[in-house]
Amino acid sequence: MKQIIIEGNHLLSGTIKIGGAKNSAVALIPAAILAKGDLKIKNVPNISDKDALIEILDLLNVKAVEYQNELLINTSNIKNALISEQLSNRLRASYYFMGALLGRFKKVEIYFPGGCNIGSRPIDLHLKGFEALGATINKEGSKYIIEAKELKGTEIYLDFASVGATINLLLAAVLARGKTIINNAAREVEIENVAKFLNKMGANIKGAGTERIVINGVRELHGAEISVIPDRIEAGTYIIMGALIGHNLTIDGINPNHLKVVLNKLKEMGVKFKTNKHQVTLTKTNQFKAVNVRTAVYPGFPTDLGQPMSVLLTQATGISQFEETIFENRMGHVPNLQKMGAKIEYERQHATFHGPNKLHGAELTATDLRSGAALVTAGLIAEGTTIINDAEHILRGYERIITKLSDVGAKIKIVDV
Ligand code: EPZ
């Protein structure tokens, strides 16, 4: 098991470079198998989720060569194959091979996906969409066999603006016969990144990034190149750290337009920062105003930053209310923060913070990727040493986090125990 050990209270100064967005990259890699030929994905983050997806490409006889942060993929010898439970289970994004293999081969055999333990995370909206396109779904235990004689375009209404379902249905519809309309589509910027890649392959998608996406099916897709957009969640996490313990800390390589709601909330708390085209620079603020935070689908406050943001709320003067509206079990960080001295009342998806609280180091356990990021954030400002167990969760989504933080002055290391 991996343990992160942090000696708190060291100012962070210098520049942290943001990598490609995990939640884009994990969709772009499966999307590549829809095309015949060579594909290049640039700015791919070096995270364990990426490695898991390359293992699935290998199983499908798809060649993937990594060169620094570029991934060169060739699908000439692709062969459809059952995606094992062990591989399906490694991450939530394995489910994008449902849409991609269904789109390419009209058949996919795969197990229920893995992913962070933040709720039941059903895939009913994905499956209903595939059926609407003409697929039949058979389930044997946790194995899904999804196949279609032909995929025919249709009008789909998503009950919830699901990121995963929107992307999966894009992947299934681009080679379907006729027009597909996805209503109540998710509007996250990662969806635009995937649609841009598919259109560069020769697909015909309009409206990505809005709640209504129109896909006109085409016969075949060809090789293309795409760059993964900057990771707005990684950037937001480091920006929150900068607000708490930065001294002229610059977060570089971001797209501030993707972080407007987060930067606005920090401004509301009294956080001072300078932004330019691709950077935000912060110095820690001594007093934070209490605020209310409610997560929502894009362009609302991102659920993935709710946990790191909670650390900031422990330092705000007064009572802050926090509401998680996307996942039903995303409070794994709260008992850990209480152990560090934070005064928080919580039940189910609501938490009330009574701040400010001086946090002290403790031995903690990461329950999922973003709660792990919150514990690192808390460890950086706590008095004394913080130990975070099950740190593997954090490495799934934060490229070189130990190096990036050490390079700007954090006293942090990772050990195998
Ligand atoms: C994606 O998860 C991200 N993961 C999540 O990031 C992110 O929190 C989430 O979108 C929301 O932005 C990846 O992109 C790999 P959803 P996804 O489908 O696709 C319910 C991180 O930390 N739902 O928008 O699973 C679901 O249970 C991860 O990087 C159904 O009920 O999110 C949840 O309550 C965590 N049925 C809500 O919708 C379905 O068929 C949002 O899910 C699908 C979803």
Coordinates of C-alpha atoms and ligand atoms in Angstrom, one line a residue:
M1 CA 0.0 0.0 0.0
K2 CA 1.3 3.5 -0.8
Q3 CA 1.5 6.1 2.0
I4 CA 1.9 9.9 1.5
I5 CA 3.7 11.7 4.3
I6 CA 3.6 15.5 4.6
E7 CA 5.2 17.9 7.0
G8 CA 2.8 20.8 7.1
N9 CA 3.2 24.6 7.1
H10 CA 5.8 25.1 4.4
L11 CA 4.9 27.9 2.0
L12 CA 4.5 26.9 -1.7
S13 CA 6.4 29.2 -4.1
G14 CA 7.2 28.9 -7.8
T15 CA 5.3 27.4 -10.7
I16 CA 3.2 24.2 -11.0
K17 CA 2.5 23.1 -14.6
I18 CA -0.9 21.6 -15.2
G19 CA -1.3 18.5 -17.3
G20 CA -3.9 17.2 -19.7
A21 CA -7.4 16.6 -18.3
K22 CA -7.9 13.1 -16.9
N23 CA -11.6 13.1 -17.7
S24 CA -10.9 14.0 -21.3
A25 CA -8.0 11.6 -21.8
V26 CA -9.9 8.6 -20.5
A27 CA -12.6 9.2 -23.1
L28 CA -10.2 10.2 -26.0
I29 CA -8.2 6.9 -25.7
P30 CA -11.3 4.6 -26.2
A31 CA -12.6 7.0 -28.9
A32 CA -9.5 6.3 -31.0
I33 CA -10.6 2.7 -31.8
L34 CA -13.6 4.1 -33.8
A35 CA -11.2 5.2 -36.6
K36 CA -9.2 3.1 -39.1
G37 CA -5.5 4.1 -39.1
D38 CA -3.1 6.2 -37.1
L39 CA -4.2 8.5 -34.3
K40 CA -2.2 10.9 -32.1
I41 CA -3.3 12.1 -28.7
K42 CA -1.1 14.9 -27.3
N43 CA -0.8 16.3 -23.7
V44 CA -1.9 12.9 -22.2
P45 CA -1.5 13.0 -18.4
N46 CA 0.9 10.3 -17.0
I47 CA -1.7 8.8 -14.5
S48 CA -2.5 5.2 -13.7
D49 CA -6.0 5.5 -15.3
K50 CA -4.2 6.0 -18.6
D51 CA -2.1 2.9 -18.1
A52 CA -5.2 0.9 -17.4
L53 CA -6.8 2.0 -20.7
I54 CA -3.6 1.1 -22.7
E55 CA -3.9 -2.4 -21.2
I56 CA -7.4 -2.6 -22.7
L57 CA -6.1 -1.4 -26.1
D58 CA -3.5 -4.1 -25.9
L59 CA -6.2 -6.7 -25.3
L60 CA -7.9 -5.4 -28.5
N61 CA -4.7 -5.8 -30.4
V62 CA -4.5 -2.0 -30.9
K63 CA -0.9 -0.7 -31.0
A64 CA -0.3 2.2 -28.5
V65 CA 3.2 3.8 -28.2
E66 CA 3.8 6.4 -25.6
Y67 CA 6.4 9.1 -26.2
Q68 CA 6.6 11.6 -23.3
N69 CA 3.0 12.9 -23.1
E70 CA 2.0 11.8 -26.6
L71 CA 0.2 8.6 -27.4
L72 CA 0.4 7.1 -30.9
I73 CA -2.3 4.6 -31.6
N74 CA -2.7 2.4 -34.7
T75 CA -6.0 0.4 -35.0
S76 CA -5.1 -1.5 -38.2
N77 CA -5.1 -4.9 -36.5
I78 CA -7.9 -4.3 -34.0
K79 CA -9.8 -7.4 -32.9
N80 CA -12.9 -7.3 -30.7
A81 CA -12.5 -9.2 -27.4
L82 CA -14.1 -9.6 -24.1
I83 CA -12.9 -7.0 -21.6
S84 CA -12.1 -8.9 -18.5
E85 CA -13.7 -8.1 -15.1
Q86 CA -10.2 -7.3 -13.7
L87 CA -9.6 -4.7 -16.5
S88 CA -13.2 -3.3 -16.5
N89 CA -13.0 -2.9 -12.8
R90 CA -9.8 -0.8 -12.7
L91 CA -11.6 2.5 -13.5
R92 CA -15.0 4.0 -14.3
A93 CA -13.9 5.1 -17.8
S94 CA -13.5 1.5 -19.0
Y95 CA -17.2 1.9 -19.9
Y96 CA -16.3 4.1 -22.8
F97 CA -15.3 0.9 -24.6
M98 CA -19.0 0.1 -24.6
G99 CA -19.8 3.0 -26.9
A100 CA -16.6 2.6 -28.9
L101 CA -16.8 -1.1 -29.5
L102 CA -20.6 -1.0 -30.2
G103 CA -20.0 1.8 -32.6
R104 CA -17.1 0.1 -34.4
F105 CA -18.2 -3.6 -34.3
K106 CA -21.9 -3.5 -33.2
K107 CA -20.9 -5.7 -30.3
V108 CA -19.2 -5.4 -27.0
E109 CA -18.7 -7.8 -24.0
I110 CA -17.5 -6.0 -20.9
Y111 CA -18.0 -6.0 -17.1
F112 CA -19.6 -3.3 -14.9
P113 CA -17.0 -0.5 -14.6
G114 CA -14.9 0.4 -11.5
G115 CA -14.2 3.9 -10.3
C116 CA -14.2 6.0 -7.1
N117 CA -16.5 4.8 -4.3
I118 CA -18.6 7.9 -4.2
G119 CA -22.0 6.4 -4.8
S120 CA -23.8 3.5 -6.6
R121 CA -22.9 5.0 -10.0
P122 CA -25.3 3.1 -12.2
I123 CA -25.0 3.0 -16.0
D124 CA -28.8 2.8 -16.7
L125 CA -28.7 6.0 -18.8
H126 CA -25.9 4.6 -21.0
L127 CA -27.8 1.3 -21.5
K128 CA -31.1 3.0 -22.3
G129 CA -29.3 5.2 -24.9
F130 CA -27.7 2.1 -26.5
E131 CA -31.2 0.4 -26.7
A132 CA -32.7 3.5 -28.2
L133 CA -30.1 3.2 -31.0
G134 CA -31.2 -0.3 -31.6
A135 CA -28.9 -2.4 -29.4
T136 CA -30.0 -5.4 -27.3
I137 CA -28.4 -5.8 -23.8
N138 CA -27.9 -9.1 -22.1
K139 CA -26.5 -9.2 -18.6
E140 CA -24.8 -12.3 -17.1
G141 CA -23.9 -11.4 -13.5
S142 CA -21.9 -8.2 -13.9
K143 CA -21.0 -9.0 -17.5
Y144 CA -22.8 -7.0 -20.3
I145 CA -23.2 -8.3 -23.8
I146 CA -24.4 -5.4 -26.0
E147 CA -25.0 -5.9 -29.7
A148 CA -27.0 -4.5 -32.6
K149 CA -27.6 -5.7 -36.2
E150 CA -27.5 -2.1 -37.0
L151 CA -27.3 1.2 -35.0
K152 CA -30.0 3.6 -36.2
G153 CA -30.0 7.3 -35.3
T154 CA -32.8 8.5 -32.9
E155 CA -33.8 11.2 -30.5
I156 CA -32.6 10.5 -26.9
Y157 CA -33.7 12.3 -23.7
L158 CA -31.2 11.9 -20.8
D159 CA -33.0 11.8 -17.4
F160 CA -29.9 13.4 -16.0
A161 CA -27.1 15.4 -17.7
S162 CA -24.7 12.5 -17.2
V163 CA -21.1 13.2 -18.5
G164 CA -20.4 9.5 -19.0
A165 CA -23.7 8.7 -20.8
T166 CA -23.3 11.8 -23.1
I167 CA -19.8 10.7 -24.2
N168 CA -20.7 7.0 -24.5
L169 CA -23.7 7.8 -26.7
L170 CA -21.5 10.1 -28.9
L171 CA -19.2 7.2 -29.4
A172 CA -22.0 4.8 -30.3
A173 CA -23.8 7.3 -32.6
V174 CA -21.1 8.6 -34.9
L175 CA -21.2 5.5 -37.1
A176 CA -24.9 4.9 -36.7
R177 CA -27.2 5.2 -39.7
G178 CA -29.0 8.6 -39.8
K179 CA -29.4 11.4 -37.2
T180 CA -29.1 11.1 -33.4
I181 CA -30.1 13.9 -31.1
I182 CA -29.0 13.8 -27.4
N183 CA -31.3 16.1 -25.3
N184 CA -30.3 17.2 -21.8
A185 CA -26.7 16.4 -22.7
A186 CA -23.9 17.2 -20.2
R187 CA -22.1 20.4 -21.1
E188 CA -18.7 19.7 -19.5
V189 CA -15.8 21.0 -21.5
E190 CA -14.3 17.5 -21.7
I191 CA -17.2 16.6 -24.0
E192 CA -16.3 19.3 -26.5
N193 CA -12.7 17.9 -26.5
V194 CA -14.0 14.4 -27.4
A195 CA -16.4 15.8 -30.0
K196 CA -13.6 17.8 -31.6
F197 CA -11.5 14.6 -31.9
L198 CA -14.3 12.6 -33.4
N199 CA -15.1 15.5 -35.9
K200 CA -11.4 15.5 -36.9
M201 CA -11.7 11.8 -37.6
G202 CA -14.6 12.7 -40.0
A203 CA -17.6 12.5 -37.7
N204 CA -20.4 15.0 -38.0
I205 CA -21.3 16.3 -34.5
K206 CA -22.8 19.7 -33.7
G207 CA -23.7 21.3 -30.4
A208 CA -21.1 19.6 -28.1
G209 CA -20.9 21.7 -24.9
T210 CA -24.6 22.6 -25.1
E211 CA -27.6 20.6 -23.8
R212 CA -28.6 19.5 -27.3
I213 CA -26.1 17.5 -29.4
V214 CA -26.9 16.5 -33.0
I215 CA -24.9 13.7 -34.6
N216 CA -25.3 12.8 -38.3
G217 CA -23.9 9.2 -38.7
V218 CA -21.1 8.7 -41.2
R219 CA -19.8 5.5 -42.8
E220 CA -16.2 5.4 -41.6
L221 CA -13.7 7.4 -39.5
H222 CA -10.1 8.0 -40.4
G223 CA -6.9 8.8 -38.4
A224 CA -6.6 12.2 -36.7
E225 CA -4.7 14.1 -34.0
I226 CA -6.0 15.9 -30.9
S227 CA -4.6 17.6 -27.8
V228 CA -6.1 16.9 -24.4
I229 CA -7.4 20.1 -22.8
P230 CA -5.8 21.3 -19.5
D231 CA -7.1 19.6 -16.4
R232 CA -9.4 22.1 -14.7
I233 CA -9.8 19.8 -11.7
E234 CA -6.1 19.4 -11.2
A235 CA -5.7 23.2 -11.7
G236 CA -8.5 24.0 -9.2
T237 CA -6.9 21.7 -6.6
Y238 CA -3.5 23.5 -6.8
I239 CA -5.3 26.9 -6.9
I240 CA -7.0 26.0 -3.6
M241 CA -3.6 24.9 -2.1
G242 CA -2.2 28.3 -3.3
A243 CA -5.0 30.2 -1.6
L244 CA -4.2 28.3 1.7
I245 CA -0.4 28.2 1.7
G246 CA 1.0 29.8 -1.4
H247 CA 3.5 32.6 -1.7
N248 CA 3.5 33.9 -5.3
L249 CA 2.5 30.4 -6.4
T250 CA 1.8 30.2 -10.1
I251 CA -0.5 27.6 -11.6
D252 CA 0.5 27.5 -15.3
G253 CA -0.9 25.9 -18.5
I254 CA -4.6 26.4 -17.5
N255 CA -7.7 27.7 -19.3
P256 CA -9.1 30.2 -16.8
N257 CA -12.4 30.1 -18.8
H258 CA -12.9 26.5 -17.5
L259 CA -12.5 27.7 -13.9
K260 CA -14.7 30.8 -13.8
V261 CA -17.1 29.4 -11.2
V262 CA -14.3 28.3 -8.9
L263 CA -12.3 31.5 -9.2
N264 CA -15.5 33.5 -8.5
K265 CA -16.2 31.5 -5.3
L266 CA -12.6 32.1 -4.1
K267 CA -13.0 35.8 -4.8
E268 CA -16.2 35.7 -2.7
M269 CA -14.1 34.2 0.2
G270 CA -11.6 37.1 -0.1
V271 CA -8.9 35.2 -1.9
K272 CA -6.5 37.4 -3.9
F273 CA -5.1 36.2 -7.2
K274 CA -3.8 37.4 -10.6
T275 CA -4.9 35.7 -13.8
N276 CA -3.6 36.0 -17.3
K277 CA -4.1 33.9 -20.5
H278 CA -2.8 30.6 -19.1
Q279 CA -1.9 31.3 -15.5
V280 CA -3.2 32.1 -12.0
T281 CA -0.8 33.4 -9.3
L282 CA -1.8 33.4 -5.7
T283 CA -0.4 34.3 -2.3
K284 CA -2.1 32.9 0.8
T285 CA -4.8 34.9 2.3
N286 CA -4.9 35.3 6.1
Q287 CA -8.6 35.6 6.5
F288 CA -11.3 33.8 4.5
K289 CA -15.0 34.8 4.5
A290 CA -17.4 31.9 5.2
V291 CA -19.4 31.0 2.0
N292 CA -21.9 28.5 0.8
V293 CA -20.9 25.9 -1.8
R294 CA -23.3 23.8 -3.8
T295 CA -22.0 21.4 -6.5
A296 CA -23.8 21.2 -9.8
V297 CA -23.4 20.0 -13.4
Y298 CA -21.3 22.3 -15.6
P299 CA -21.1 25.3 -15.6
G300 CA -21.9 25.0 -11.9
F301 CA -19.3 24.4 -9.1
P302 CA -17.7 21.0 -10.1
T303 CA -18.4 18.1 -7.8
D304 CA -14.7 17.0 -8.2
L305 CA -13.5 20.2 -6.4
G306 CA -16.0 19.9 -3.6
Q307 CA -13.6 17.9 -1.4
P308 CA -10.5 20.1 -1.9
M309 CA -12.8 23.1 -1.4
S310 CA -13.9 21.7 2.0
V311 CA -10.4 22.3 3.3
L312 CA -10.7 26.0 2.5
L313 CA -14.1 26.1 4.3
T314 CA -12.4 24.8 7.5
Q315 CA -10.3 28.0 7.4
A316 CA -13.2 30.4 6.7
T317 CA -14.3 32.6 9.6
G318 CA -17.9 31.7 10.5
I319 CA -20.4 29.1 9.3
S320 CA -20.1 27.7 5.7
Q321 CA -22.7 25.4 4.2
F322 CA -21.7 22.7 1.7
E323 CA -24.1 20.7 -0.4
E324 CA -23.0 17.8 -2.8
T325 CA -25.8 17.3 -5.3
I326 CA -24.2 14.9 -7.9
F327 CA -23.0 11.9 -5.9
E328 CA -24.7 10.4 -2.9
N329 CA -21.6 9.3 -1.0
R330 CA -18.9 11.9 -1.5
M331 CA -18.1 12.8 2.1
G332 CA -15.2 10.4 2.7
H333 CA -12.9 13.4 3.5
V334 CA -15.0 14.8 6.3
P335 CA -14.2 12.2 9.1
N336 CA -10.5 12.6 8.2
L337 CA -10.7 16.4 8.4
Q338 CA -12.5 16.1 11.8
K339 CA -9.6 13.9 13.0
M340 CA -7.3 16.9 12.1
G341 CA -9.3 19.2 14.3
A342 CA -11.9 20.6 11.8
K343 CA -15.3 21.4 13.3
I344 CA -17.8 20.0 10.8
E345 CA -21.3 18.6 11.2
Y346 CA -22.4 16.5 8.3
E347 CA -25.0 14.0 7.1
R348 CA -25.4 12.4 3.7
Q349 CA -24.8 15.2 1.2
H350 CA -24.7 18.2 3.4
A351 CA -22.0 19.6 5.7
T352 CA -21.8 22.6 7.9
F353 CA -18.3 24.1 8.7
H354 CA -17.6 26.1 11.8
G355 CA -14.3 27.9 11.1
P356 CA -11.6 28.8 11.3
N357 CA -9.9 25.7 12.8
K358 CA -6.2 25.1 13.3
L359 CA -5.6 21.7 11.7
H360 CA -3.0 19.3 13.2
G361 CA -1.3 16.3 11.5
A362 CA -2.9 12.8 11.9
E363 CA -2.9 9.4 10.3
L364 CA -5.7 9.4 7.6
T365 CA -7.1 7.2 4.9
A366 CA -8.0 8.3 1.3
T367 CA -11.4 6.8 0.3
D368 CA -11.3 8.0 -3.3
L369 CA -9.3 10.2 -5.7
R370 CA -10.6 13.7 -4.8
S371 CA -11.0 13.0 -1.0
G372 CA -7.3 12.0 -1.2
A373 CA -6.5 15.3 -2.8
A374 CA -8.4 17.1 0.0
L375 CA -6.3 15.2 2.6
V376 CA -3.1 16.3 0.8
T377 CA -4.4 19.9 0.8
A378 CA -5.1 19.6 4.6
G379 CA -1.7 18.0 5.3
L380 CA 0.0 21.0 3.6
I381 CA -1.5 23.5 6.1
A382 CA -1.6 21.3 9.2
E383 CA 0.7 21.6 12.2
G384 CA 3.1 18.6 12.3
T385 CA 3.1 15.5 10.2
T386 CA 0.2 14.0 8.2
I387 CA 0.1 10.4 7.0
I388 CA -2.3 9.4 4.2
N389 CA -2.9 5.7 3.6
D390 CA -4.3 4.2 0.4
A391 CA -2.6 7.0 -1.5
E392 CA -3.0 4.9 -4.8
H393 CA -6.3 6.6 -5.2
I394 CA -4.6 10.0 -5.6
L395 CA -2.1 8.7 -8.3
R396 CA -5.1 7.8 -10.5
G397 CA -5.8 11.4 -11.3
Y398 CA -2.9 13.7 -10.3
E399 CA 0.2 13.4 -12.5
R400 CA 3.5 13.6 -10.6
I401 CA 1.8 15.2 -7.6
I402 CA 4.7 14.5 -5.2
T403 CA 7.3 16.1 -7.6
K404 CA 5.0 19.0 -8.5
L405 CA 4.5 19.9 -4.8
S406 CA 8.1 19.2 -3.7
D407 CA 9.4 21.5 -6.5
V408 CA 7.5 24.4 -5.0
G409 CA 8.6 23.8 -1.4
A410 CA 6.3 21.2 0.1
K411 CA 7.8 18.6 2.4
I412 CA 6.0 15.6 1.0
K413 CA 7.0 12.1 0.0
I414 CA 5.4 8.8 -1.0
V415 CA 6.5 5.4 0.4
D416 CA 5.4 1.8 -0.1
V417 CA 4.4 0.1 3.2
Ligands
EPZ1 C1 -17.7 11.7 -14.7 O1 -18.2 10.6 -14.0 C2 -16.3 11.9 -14.1 N1 -15.5 10.7 -14.3 C3 -16.4 12.2 -12.6 O2 -15.0 12.5 -12.1 C4 -17.2 13.5 -12.4 O3 -17.4 13.7 -11.0 C5 -18.6 13.3 -13.0 O4 -18.4 12.9 -14.4 C6 -19.5 14.5 -12.9 O5 -18.8 15.6 -13.5 C7 -14.9 10.5 -15.6 O6 -15.1 11.4 -16.4 C8 -14.1 9.3 -15.7 P1 -22.1 11.2 -14.4 P2 -19.6 9.9 -14.5 O7 -22.5 10.2 -15.3 O8 -19.6 9.9 -15.9 C9 -25.7 9.3 -12.0 C10 -13.2 12.3 -10.8 O9 -13.0 12.5 -9.5 N2 -25.9 8.4 -13.1 O10 -22.2 12.7 -14.8 O11 -19.7 8.7 -13.7 C11 -24.5 9.0 -11.2 O12 -24.8 8.0 -10.3 C12 -14.4 11.6 -11.2 O13 -12.4 12.6 -11.7 C13 -27.0 7.6 -13.2 O14 -27.8 7.6 -12.3 O15 -20.6 11.0 -13.9 C14 -24.2 10.3 -10.5 O16 -25.0 10.4 -9.3 C15 -15.3 11.3 -10.0 N3 -27.1 6.8 -14.3 C16 -24.6 11.4 -11.5 O17 -25.5 10.7 -12.4 C17 -26.2 6.8 -15.3 O18 -26.4 6.0 -16.2 C18 -23.4 12.0 -12.3 O19 -22.9 10.9 -13.0 C19 -25.1 7.6 -15.2 C20 -24.9 8.5 -14.1

